[in-house]
Amino acid sequence: MEPAHADHEHHGHQQHHGGHGHDTGAHSGKATWAMAARATLHCLTGCAIGEVLGMIIGTALGWGNVSTMILAIVLAFFFGYALTLRGILSAGVDLRTAIRVALAADTLSIAVMELIDNGVIALWPGAMDAHLSEPLFWTVLALSLAVAFVVTVPVNKWMIGRGKGHAVVHQYHH
């Protein structure tokens, strides 16, 4: 986690430029697979909460597959961002900055995770029509999240290595 702390003096400058500061390449090669896995696990937690809650709500309301999936995706982003915001705000960062950091840190990670996760569910025979009480629903959901995790770890490693993604978040953890 030390590479993320190396440029404390630049984090304000990067915030004003949408995270595209002068030190873009400064973190190249310093990201570890463990750092990327932790960032992805953080993302996975928010995505899983949102996915499951969205599917439960959509099912309880009798919504169709598309409406339920859209709700699940929206909630996955919401909870992914909320978990990051909680940590940043607890570090004493103002809400506006915290929102910018969360968006910069998590958007690509959550998007990749949701694309893979929902793609697996949509392509798995019978998964879209499985009910919450059926083992197929939970088995495919668990498998889809596992596949999404494996695909998203390299994305997060790449972003952290360039001072993006969760590298930005770690600037605020002391």
PDB file of C-alpha atoms in Angstrom:
ATOM      1  CA  MET A   1       0.000   0.000   0.000  1.00  0.00           C
ATOM      2  CA  GLU A   2       2.996   2.301   0.222  1.00  0.00           C
ATOM      3  CA  PRO A   3       2.934   3.291  -3.479  1.00  0.00           C
ATOM      4  CA  ALA A   4      -0.463   4.928  -2.933  1.00  0.00           C
ATOM      5  CA  HIS A   5       0.968   7.025  -0.121  1.00  0.00           C
ATOM      6  CA  ALA A   6       3.983   8.200  -2.118  1.00  0.00           C
ATOM      7  CA  ASP A   7       2.276  11.252  -3.596  1.00  0.00           C
ATOM      8  CA  HIS A   8       0.154  12.789  -0.851  1.00  0.00           C
ATOM      9  CA  GLU A   9       1.082  16.247  -2.055  1.00  0.00           C
ATOM     10  CA  HIS A  10      -0.468  15.544  -5.448  1.00  0.00           C
ATOM     11  CA  HIS A  11      -3.885  14.227  -4.444  1.00  0.00           C
ATOM     12  CA  GLY A  12      -5.516  17.652  -4.345  1.00  0.00           C
ATOM     13  CA  HIS A  13      -4.105  18.538  -7.758  1.00  0.00           C
ATOM     14  CA  GLN A  14      -5.354  15.264  -9.194  1.00  0.00           C
ATOM     15  CA  GLN A  15      -8.830  15.851  -7.805  1.00  0.00           C
ATOM     16  CA  HIS A  16      -9.141  19.097  -9.775  1.00  0.00           C
ATOM     17  CA  HIS A  17      -8.227  17.304 -12.983  1.00  0.00           C
ATOM     18  CA  GLY A  18     -10.471  14.266 -12.668  1.00  0.00           C
ATOM     19  CA  GLY A  19      -7.647  12.122 -11.348  1.00  0.00           C
ATOM     20  CA  HIS A  20      -5.366  12.767 -14.336  1.00  0.00           C
ATOM     21  CA  GLY A  21      -2.401  14.301 -12.529  1.00  0.00           C
ATOM     22  CA  HIS A  22       1.172  14.645 -13.682  1.00  0.00           C
ATOM     23  CA  ASP A  23       2.270  11.478 -11.916  1.00  0.00           C
ATOM     24  CA  THR A  24       0.160   9.067 -13.967  1.00  0.00           C
ATOM     25  CA  GLY A  25       3.052   6.708 -14.560  1.00  0.00           C
ATOM     26  CA  ALA A  26       4.630   7.075 -11.133  1.00  0.00           C
ATOM     27  CA  HIS A  27       2.988   3.956  -9.797  1.00  0.00           C
ATOM     28  CA  SER A  28       3.816   1.710 -12.754  1.00  0.00           C
ATOM     29  CA  GLY A  29       4.958  -1.709 -11.659  1.00  0.00           C
ATOM     30  CA  LYS A  30       4.403  -1.062  -7.939  1.00  0.00           C
ATOM     31  CA  ALA A  31       0.934  -2.558  -7.689  1.00  0.00           C
ATOM     32  CA  THR A  32       0.827  -6.059  -6.266  1.00  0.00           C
ATOM     33  CA  TRP A  33      -1.649  -8.819  -6.947  1.00  0.00           C
ATOM     34  CA  ALA A  34      -2.536  -8.762  -3.232  1.00  0.00           C
ATOM     35  CA  MET A  35      -3.415  -5.051  -3.439  1.00  0.00           C
ATOM     36  CA  ALA A  36      -5.519  -5.700  -6.521  1.00  0.00           C
ATOM     37  CA  ALA A  37      -7.264  -8.664  -4.888  1.00  0.00           C
ATOM     38  CA  ARG A  38      -8.119  -6.584  -1.794  1.00  0.00           C
ATOM     39  CA  ALA A  39      -9.507  -3.763  -3.956  1.00  0.00           C
ATOM     40  CA  THR A  40     -11.522  -6.271  -5.988  1.00  0.00           C
ATOM     41  CA  LEU A  41     -12.830  -7.994  -2.865  1.00  0.00           C
ATOM     42  CA  HIS A  42     -13.988  -4.599  -1.611  1.00  0.00           C
ATOM     43  CA  CYS A  43     -15.761  -4.020  -4.919  1.00  0.00           C
ATOM     44  CA  LEU A  44     -17.187  -7.544  -4.888  1.00  0.00           C
ATOM     45  CA  THR A  45     -18.710  -6.981  -1.450  1.00  0.00           C
ATOM     46  CA  GLY A  46     -20.673  -3.935  -2.579  1.00  0.00           C
ATOM     47  CA  CYS A  47     -21.666  -5.602  -5.846  1.00  0.00           C
ATOM     48  CA  ALA A  48     -22.854  -8.763  -4.106  1.00  0.00           C
ATOM     49  CA  ILE A  49     -24.947  -6.811  -1.579  1.00  0.00           C
ATOM     50  CA  GLY A  50     -26.548  -4.782  -4.364  1.00  0.00           C
ATOM     51  CA  GLU A  51     -27.094  -7.782  -6.643  1.00  0.00           C
ATOM     52  CA  VAL A  52     -28.765  -9.906  -3.993  1.00  0.00           C
ATOM     53  CA  LEU A  53     -30.856  -7.057  -2.603  1.00  0.00           C
ATOM     54  CA  GLY A  54     -31.940  -6.037  -6.108  1.00  0.00           C
ATOM     55  CA  MET A  55     -32.957  -9.582  -6.970  1.00  0.00           C
ATOM     56  CA  ILE A  56     -34.843  -9.994  -3.711  1.00  0.00           C
ATOM     57  CA  ILE A  57     -36.701  -6.694  -4.176  1.00  0.00           C
ATOM     58  CA  GLY A  58     -37.436  -7.321  -7.862  1.00  0.00           C
ATOM     59  CA  THR A  59     -38.680 -10.838  -7.134  1.00  0.00           C
ATOM     60  CA  ALA A  60     -40.784  -9.705  -4.168  1.00  0.00           C
ATOM     61  CA  LEU A  61     -42.401  -7.023  -6.324  1.00  0.00           C
ATOM     62  CA  GLY A  62     -43.042  -9.471  -9.151  1.00  0.00           C
ATOM     63  CA  TRP A  63     -40.865  -7.588 -11.627  1.00  0.00           C
ATOM     64  CA  GLY A  64     -39.574  -9.196 -14.799  1.00  0.00           C
ATOM     65  CA  ASN A  65     -35.982 -10.232 -15.413  1.00  0.00           C
ATOM     66  CA  VAL A  66     -34.843  -7.034 -17.124  1.00  0.00           C
ATOM     67  CA  SER A  67     -36.304  -4.692 -14.483  1.00  0.00           C
ATOM     68  CA  THR A  68     -34.892  -6.830 -11.677  1.00  0.00           C
ATOM     69  CA  MET A  69     -31.452  -6.952 -13.307  1.00  0.00           C
ATOM     70  CA  ILE A  70     -31.412  -3.170 -13.793  1.00  0.00           C
ATOM     71  CA  LEU A  71     -32.320  -2.660 -10.133  1.00  0.00           C
ATOM     72  CA  ALA A  72     -29.627  -5.134  -9.073  1.00  0.00           C
ATOM     73  CA  ILE A  73     -26.998  -3.310 -11.160  1.00  0.00           C
ATOM     74  CA  VAL A  74     -28.022   0.106  -9.819  1.00  0.00           C
ATOM     75  CA  LEU A  75     -27.856  -1.201  -6.255  1.00  0.00           C
ATOM     76  CA  ALA A  76     -24.499  -2.873  -6.931  1.00  0.00           C
ATOM     77  CA  PHE A  77     -23.057   0.496  -7.949  1.00  0.00           C
ATOM     78  CA  PHE A  78     -24.757   2.206  -4.997  1.00  0.00           C
ATOM     79  CA  PHE A  79     -23.388  -0.213  -2.404  1.00  0.00           C
ATOM     80  CA  GLY A  80     -19.970  -0.348  -4.063  1.00  0.00           C
ATOM     81  CA  TYR A  81     -19.697   3.428  -3.886  1.00  0.00           C
ATOM     82  CA  ALA A  82     -21.246   3.525  -0.381  1.00  0.00           C
ATOM     83  CA  LEU A  83     -18.594   1.204   1.048  1.00  0.00           C
ATOM     84  CA  THR A  84     -15.838   3.361  -0.401  1.00  0.00           C
ATOM     85  CA  LEU A  85     -17.505   6.582   0.742  1.00  0.00           C
ATOM     86  CA  ARG A  86     -17.792   5.243   4.285  1.00  0.00           C
ATOM     87  CA  GLY A  87     -14.031   4.743   4.492  1.00  0.00           C
ATOM     88  CA  ILE A  88     -13.139   8.056   2.875  1.00  0.00           C
ATOM     89  CA  LEU A  89     -15.587  10.076   4.960  1.00  0.00           C
ATOM     90  CA  SER A  90     -14.292   8.436   8.151  1.00  0.00           C
ATOM     91  CA  ALA A  91     -10.852   9.813   7.213  1.00  0.00           C
ATOM     92  CA  GLY A  92     -12.310  13.326   7.529  1.00  0.00           C
ATOM     93  CA  VAL A  93     -12.648  14.099   3.819  1.00  0.00           C
ATOM     94  CA  ASP A  94     -15.501  16.392   2.784  1.00  0.00           C
ATOM     95  CA  LEU A  95     -18.492  14.809   1.010  1.00  0.00           C
ATOM     96  CA  ARG A  96     -17.834  16.383  -2.411  1.00  0.00           C
ATOM     97  CA  THR A  97     -14.217  15.175  -2.496  1.00  0.00           C
ATOM     98  CA  ALA A  98     -15.247  11.783  -1.117  1.00  0.00           C
ATOM     99  CA  ILE A  99     -17.810  11.330  -3.900  1.00  0.00           C
ATOM    100  CA  ARG A 100     -15.226  12.256  -6.555  1.00  0.00           C
ATOM    101  CA  VAL A 101     -12.716   9.815  -5.078  1.00  0.00           C
ATOM    102  CA  ALA A 102     -15.298   7.012  -4.872  1.00  0.00           C
ATOM    103  CA  LEU A 103     -16.372   7.564  -8.480  1.00  0.00           C
ATOM    104  CA  ALA A 104     -12.761   7.607  -9.673  1.00  0.00           C
ATOM    105  CA  ALA A 105     -11.819   4.589  -7.584  1.00  0.00           C
ATOM    106  CA  ASP A 106     -14.730   2.276  -8.221  1.00  0.00           C
ATOM    107  CA  THR A 107     -16.519   3.021 -11.497  1.00  0.00           C
ATOM    108  CA  LEU A 108     -14.396   0.893 -13.830  1.00  0.00           C
ATOM    109  CA  SER A 109     -14.042  -1.906 -11.293  1.00  0.00           C
ATOM    110  CA  ILE A 110     -17.787  -2.100 -10.610  1.00  0.00           C
ATOM    111  CA  ALA A 111     -18.635  -1.793 -14.304  1.00  0.00           C
ATOM    112  CA  VAL A 112     -16.358  -4.691 -15.253  1.00  0.00           C
ATOM    113  CA  MET A 113     -17.635  -6.750 -12.353  1.00  0.00           C
ATOM    114  CA  GLU A 114     -21.267  -6.099 -13.261  1.00  0.00           C
ATOM    115  CA  LEU A 115     -20.705  -6.803 -16.955  1.00  0.00           C
ATOM    116  CA  ILE A 116     -19.094 -10.167 -16.228  1.00  0.00           C
ATOM    117  CA  ASP A 117     -21.421 -11.094 -13.370  1.00  0.00           C
ATOM    118  CA  ASN A 118     -24.614 -10.313 -15.265  1.00  0.00           C
ATOM    119  CA  GLY A 119     -23.219 -11.767 -18.474  1.00  0.00           C
ATOM    120  CA  VAL A 120     -22.639 -15.129 -16.793  1.00  0.00           C
ATOM    121  CA  ILE A 121     -26.134 -15.077 -15.287  1.00  0.00           C
ATOM    122  CA  ALA A 122     -27.762 -14.058 -18.583  1.00  0.00           C
ATOM    123  CA  LEU A 123     -25.908 -16.743 -20.562  1.00  0.00           C
ATOM    124  CA  TRP A 124     -26.331 -19.596 -18.050  1.00  0.00           C
ATOM    125  CA  PRO A 125     -29.264 -21.771 -19.159  1.00  0.00           C
ATOM    126  CA  GLY A 126     -32.209 -21.301 -16.805  1.00  0.00           C
ATOM    127  CA  ALA A 127     -30.451 -18.875 -14.449  1.00  0.00           C
ATOM    128  CA  MET A 128     -32.563 -15.857 -15.406  1.00  0.00           C
ATOM    129  CA  ASP A 129     -35.735 -17.751 -14.572  1.00  0.00           C
ATOM    130  CA  ALA A 130     -34.478 -19.386 -11.374  1.00  0.00           C
ATOM    131  CA  HIS A 131     -36.219 -18.307  -8.178  1.00  0.00           C
ATOM    132  CA  LEU A 132     -34.533 -17.240  -4.961  1.00  0.00           C
ATOM    133  CA  SER A 133     -35.601 -20.522  -3.358  1.00  0.00           C
ATOM    134  CA  GLU A 134     -33.833 -22.631  -5.997  1.00  0.00           C
ATOM    135  CA  PRO A 135     -30.232 -23.844  -5.660  1.00  0.00           C
ATOM    136  CA  LEU A 136     -29.597 -22.915  -9.322  1.00  0.00           C
ATOM    137  CA  PHE A 137     -30.112 -19.224  -8.503  1.00  0.00           C
ATOM    138  CA  TRP A 138     -27.537 -19.191  -5.679  1.00  0.00           C
ATOM    139  CA  THR A 139     -25.081 -21.493  -7.456  1.00  0.00           C
ATOM    140  CA  VAL A 140     -24.989 -19.396 -10.627  1.00  0.00           C
ATOM    141  CA  LEU A 141     -24.868 -16.149  -8.631  1.00  0.00           C
ATOM    142  CA  ALA A 142     -21.878 -17.418  -6.619  1.00  0.00           C
ATOM    143  CA  LEU A 143     -20.157 -18.669  -9.774  1.00  0.00           C
ATOM    144  CA  SER A 144     -20.836 -15.410 -11.636  1.00  0.00           C
ATOM    145  CA  LEU A 145     -19.384 -13.343  -8.787  1.00  0.00           C
ATOM    146  CA  ALA A 146     -16.314 -15.614  -8.635  1.00  0.00           C
ATOM    147  CA  VAL A 147     -15.739 -15.250 -12.390  1.00  0.00           C
ATOM    148  CA  ALA A 148     -16.255 -11.481 -12.111  1.00  0.00           C
ATOM    149  CA  PHE A 149     -13.679 -11.354  -9.298  1.00  0.00           C
ATOM    150  CA  VAL A 150     -11.077 -13.245 -11.354  1.00  0.00           C
ATOM    151  CA  VAL A 151     -11.606 -10.991 -14.387  1.00  0.00           C
ATOM    152  CA  THR A 152     -11.642  -7.759 -12.350  1.00  0.00           C
ATOM    153  CA  VAL A 153      -8.447  -8.358 -10.314  1.00  0.00           C
ATOM    154  CA  PRO A 154      -6.141  -7.639 -13.312  1.00  0.00           C
ATOM    155  CA  VAL A 155      -8.183  -4.513 -14.114  1.00  0.00           C
ATOM    156  CA  ASN A 156      -7.662  -3.233 -10.564  1.00  0.00           C
ATOM    157  CA  LYS A 157      -3.970  -4.160 -10.636  1.00  0.00           C
ATOM    158  CA  TRP A 158      -3.563  -2.157 -13.840  1.00  0.00           C
ATOM    159  CA  MET A 159      -5.406   0.854 -12.360  1.00  0.00           C
ATOM    160  CA  ILE A 160      -3.532   0.771  -9.035  1.00  0.00           C
ATOM    161  CA  GLY A 161      -0.245   0.490 -10.921  1.00  0.00           C
ATOM    162  CA  ARG A 162      -1.052   3.784 -12.605  1.00  0.00           C
ATOM    163  CA  GLY A 163      -2.124   5.547  -9.403  1.00  0.00           C
ATOM    164  CA  LYS A 164      -5.820   5.151 -10.241  1.00  0.00           C
ATOM    165  CA  GLY A 165      -8.652   3.113  -8.743  1.00  0.00           C
ATOM    166  CA  HIS A 166      -8.119   2.118  -5.154  1.00  0.00           C
ATOM    167  CA  ALA A 167      -4.665   3.703  -5.130  1.00  0.00           C
ATOM    168  CA  VAL A 168      -6.561   7.003  -4.949  1.00  0.00           C
ATOM    169  CA  VAL A 169      -8.641   5.751  -2.011  1.00  0.00           C
ATOM    170  CA  HIS A 170      -5.571   4.639  -0.070  1.00  0.00           C
ATOM    171  CA  GLN A 171      -4.238   8.210  -0.072  1.00  0.00           C
ATOM    172  CA  TYR A 172      -6.954   8.950   2.481  1.00  0.00           C
ATOM    173  CA  HIS A 173      -6.259   6.014   4.813  1.00  0.00           C
ATOM    174  CA  HIS A 174      -3.667   6.874   7.420  1.00  0.00           C
TER     175      HIS A 174
END
